[in-house]
mmCIF file of C-alpha atoms in Angstrom:
data_model
loop_
_atom_site.group_PDB
_atom_site.id
_atom_site.type_symbol
_atom_site.label_atom_id
_atom_site.label_comp_id
_atom_site.label_asym_id
_atom_site.label_seq_id
_atom_site.Cartn_x
_atom_site.Cartn_y
_atom_site.Cartn_z
ATOM 1 C CA GLU A 1 -236.743 -74.759 -64.962
ATOM 2 C CA ASN A 2 -240.554 -74.887 -64.813
ATOM 3 C CA PHE A 3 -240.678 -71.114 -65.318
ATOM 4 C CA ALA A 4 -238.606 -71.414 -68.518
ATOM 5 C CA MET A 5 -240.992 -74.016 -69.952
ATOM 6 C CA SER A 6 -244.083 -71.897 -69.274
ATOM 7 C CA ASN A 7 -242.448 -68.703 -70.627
ATOM 8 C CA PRO A 8 -240.362 -69.596 -73.669
ATOM 9 C CA GLU A 9 -237.884 -67.020 -74.927
ATOM 10 C CA VAL A 10 -239.044 -64.785 -77.758
ATOM 11 C CA THR A 11 -236.464 -65.138 -80.523
ATOM 12 C CA ALA A 12 -235.887 -62.679 -83.366
ATOM 13 C CA ALA A 13 -237.728 -65.110 -85.671
ATOM 14 C CA ASP A 14 -240.691 -65.183 -83.271
ATOM 15 C CA GLN A 15 -240.770 -61.395 -83.140
ATOM 16 C CA LYS A 16 -240.653 -61.290 -86.937
ATOM 17 C CA ASP A 17 -243.661 -63.675 -87.063
ATOM 18 C CA ILE A 18 -245.564 -61.575 -84.501
ATOM 19 C CA ASN A 19 -244.882 -58.419 -86.516
ATOM 20 C CA ALA A 20 -245.904 -60.174 -89.737
ATOM 21 C CA PHE A 21 -249.169 -61.312 -88.131
ATOM 22 C CA SER A 22 -249.920 -57.770 -86.979
ATOM 23 C CA LYS A 23 -249.155 -56.316 -90.418
ATOM 24 C CA LEU A 24 -251.317 -58.936 -92.152
ATOM 25 C CA ASN A 25 -254.148 -58.287 -89.711
ATOM 26 C CA SER A 26 -254.017 -54.567 -90.574
ATOM 27 C CA GLN A 27 -253.955 -55.319 -94.309
ATOM 28 C CA TYR A 28 -256.894 -57.688 -93.911
ATOM 29 C CA HIS A 29 -259.044 -55.058 -92.220
ATOM 30 C CA GLU A 30 -258.084 -52.390 -94.769
ATOM 31 C CA LEU A 31 -259.111 -54.758 -97.565
ATOM 32 C CA LYS A 32 -262.323 -55.590 -95.721
ATOM 33 C CA ASP A 33 -263.248 -51.878 -95.542
ATOM 34 C CA GLU A 34 -262.370 -51.349 -99.217
ATOM 35 C CA LEU A 35 -264.400 -54.423 -100.166
ATOM 36 C CA THR A 36 -267.473 -53.087 -98.361
ATOM 37 C CA THR A 37 -267.243 -49.855 -100.360
ATOM 38 C CA GLN A 38 -266.652 -51.685 -103.638
ATOM 39 C CA LYS A 39 -269.643 -53.956 -103.052
ATOM 40 C CA GLU A 40 -271.831 -50.889 -102.453
ATOM 41 C CA ASP A 41 -270.509 -49.345 -105.678
ATOM 42 C CA LEU A 42 -271.266 -52.582 -107.533
ATOM 43 C CA VAL A 43 -274.857 -52.602 -106.259
ATOM 44 C CA ASN A 44 -275.270 -48.975 -107.383
ATOM 45 C CA LEU A 45 -273.954 -49.845 -110.854
ATOM 46 C CA GLN A 46 -276.309 -52.819 -111.084
ATOM 47 C CA ASP A 47 -279.206 -50.584 -110.017
ATOM 48 C CA ALA A 48 -278.236 -48.135 -112.763
ATOM 49 C CA GLN A 49 -278.215 -51.009 -115.285
ATOM 50 C CA ASN A 50 -281.751 -51.925 -114.228
ATOM 51 C CA GLU A 51 -282.890 -48.295 -114.540
ATOM 52 C CA VAL A 52 -281.507 -48.048 -118.079
ATOM 53 C CA MET A 53 -283.139 -51.357 -119.030
ATOM 54 C CA MET A 54 -286.505 -50.146 -117.737
ATOM 55 C CA CYS A 55 -286.520 -47.050 -119.971
ATOM 56 C CA MET A 56 -289.383 -47.464 -122.374
ATOM 57 C CA ASP A 57 -288.323 -45.027 -125.070
ATOM 58 C CA ASP A 58 -285.183 -46.160 -126.917
ATOM 59 C CA THR A 59 -284.785 -42.723 -128.488
ATOM 60 C CA GLU A 60 -284.664 -40.879 -125.153
ATOM 61 C CA PRO A 61 -281.040 -40.117 -124.226
ATOM 62 C CA ILE A 62 -279.725 -41.210 -120.848
ATOM 63 C CA LYS A 63 -277.929 -38.639 -118.694
ATOM 64 C CA MET A 64 -274.817 -40.214 -117.195
ATOM 65 C CA ALA A 65 -272.551 -38.660 -114.604
ATOM 66 C CA VAL A 66 -268.947 -38.466 -115.741
ATOM 67 C CA GLY A 67 -267.044 -36.942 -112.870
ATOM 68 C CA GLU A 68 -269.075 -33.866 -111.944
ATOM 69 C CA VAL A 69 -270.668 -33.435 -115.379
ATOM 70 C CA TYR A 70 -273.711 -35.122 -116.902
ATOM 71 C CA CYS A 71 -273.381 -36.334 -120.484
ATOM 72 C CA GLU A 72 -276.191 -37.578 -122.651
ATOM 73 C CA GLN A 73 -275.719 -41.083 -124.018
ATOM 74 C CA THR A 74 -277.863 -43.330 -126.149
ATOM 75 C CA GLN A 75 -279.363 -46.174 -124.149
ATOM 76 C CA ASP A 76 -277.096 -48.656 -125.930
ATOM 77 C CA ASP A 77 -273.971 -46.604 -125.158
ATOM 78 C CA ALA A 78 -275.077 -46.106 -121.551
ATOM 79 C CA MET A 79 -275.660 -49.829 -121.150
ATOM 80 C CA GLU A 80 -272.293 -50.613 -122.727
ATOM 81 C CA MET A 81 -270.541 -48.234 -120.302
ATOM 82 C CA LEU A 82 -272.417 -49.673 -117.323
ATOM 83 C CA ASN A 83 -271.670 -53.256 -118.358
ATOM 84 C CA ALA A 84 -267.958 -52.437 -118.569
ATOM 85 C CA LYS A 85 -268.032 -50.734 -115.149
ATOM 86 C CA VAL A 86 -269.926 -53.663 -113.587
ATOM 87 C CA GLU A 87 -267.440 -56.136 -115.059
ATOM 88 C CA GLU A 88 -264.531 -54.066 -113.723
ATOM 89 C CA ALA A 89 -266.153 -53.766 -110.264
ATOM 90 C CA GLU A 90 -266.857 -57.518 -110.113
ATOM 91 C CA ALA A 91 -263.223 -58.269 -110.974
ATOM 92 C CA GLU A 92 -262.014 -55.877 -108.252
ATOM 93 C CA VAL A 93 -264.359 -57.448 -105.669
ATOM 94 C CA SER A 94 -263.199 -60.930 -106.644
ATOM 95 C CA SER A 95 -259.541 -59.884 -106.464
ATOM 96 C CA LYS A 96 -259.984 -58.334 -102.999
ATOM 97 C CA GLU A 97 -261.832 -61.419 -101.740
ATOM 98 C CA GLN A 98 -258.974 -63.641 -102.956
ATOM 99 C CA ALA A 99 -256.379 -61.377 -101.330
ATOM 100 C CA MET A 100 -258.342 -61.568 -98.066
ATOM 101 C CA ARG A 101 -258.435 -65.383 -98.246
ATOM 102 C CA ASP A 102 -254.667 -65.470 -98.868
ATOM 103 C CA ILE A 103 -253.996 -63.162 -95.931
ATOM 104 C CA LYS A 104 -256.282 -65.194 -93.628
ATOM 105 C CA SER A 105 -254.436 -68.367 -94.600
ATOM 106 C CA GLU A 106 -251.043 -66.802 -93.903
ATOM 107 C CA MET A 107 -252.320 -65.424 -90.576
ATOM 108 C CA ALA A 108 -253.613 -68.867 -89.567
ATOM 109 C CA SER A 109 -250.209 -70.372 -90.332
ATOM 110 C CA LEU A 110 -248.378 -67.739 -88.259
ATOM 111 C CA LYS A 111 -250.890 -68.035 -85.444
ATOM 112 C CA GLY A 112 -250.513 -71.824 -85.410
ATOM 113 C CA ARG A 113 -246.723 -71.599 -85.152
ATOM 114 C CA LEU A 114 -246.766 -68.929 -82.475
ATOM 115 C CA THR A 115 -249.530 -70.557 -80.424
ATOM 116 C CA ALA A 116 -247.688 -73.896 -80.555
ATOM 117 C CA LYS A 117 -244.646 -72.251 -78.991
ATOM 118 C CA PHE A 118 -246.243 -69.738 -76.621
ATOM 119 C CA GLY A 119 -249.647 -71.295 -75.894
ATOM 120 C CA LYS A 120 -252.020 -68.995 -74.030
ATOM 121 C CA SER A 121 -249.239 -66.565 -73.112
ATOM 122 C CA ILE A 122 -249.505 -64.963 -76.586
ATOM 123 C CA ASN A 123 -252.578 -63.041 -77.605
ATOM 124 C CA LEU A 124 -253.000 -62.778 -81.360
ATOM 125 C CA GLU A 125 -256.231 -60.855 -81.580
ATOM 126 C CA GLU A 126 -258.168 -60.610 -84.769
ATOM 127 C CA GLU A 127 -261.656 -59.263 -85.217
ATOM 128 C CA ALA A 128 -264.389 -61.800 -85.809
ATOM 129 C CA ASP A 129 -265.845 -61.876 -89.304
ATOM 130 C CA ASP A 130 -269.304 -60.396 -89.603
#
């Protein structure tokens, strides 16, 4: 009887929760990697904005990379394109951060339920946040 209390049976629902936790943990770390890349891209776009702003001659065209080709743009057009890209990148970063918060919340809920039932006999590993 004591053995049964210290090692509760894993039901189908428990296994479903364990699998869900694992899947969410994988999604979280994928999003985290994508977010790192997107934040680097955002910084590069902001640096490009600063470079365009620092150009002294308004008549000098700006060469902008479009795919693998460089196109000349007026400074105003270049700034308009960069502003749109920065806005888009900021929205993507914000969206990923929200998705990560949602996943963390769901993981905490699953972990709480599973830990309440299995105590220290279940190991729900997740990497520590940097």
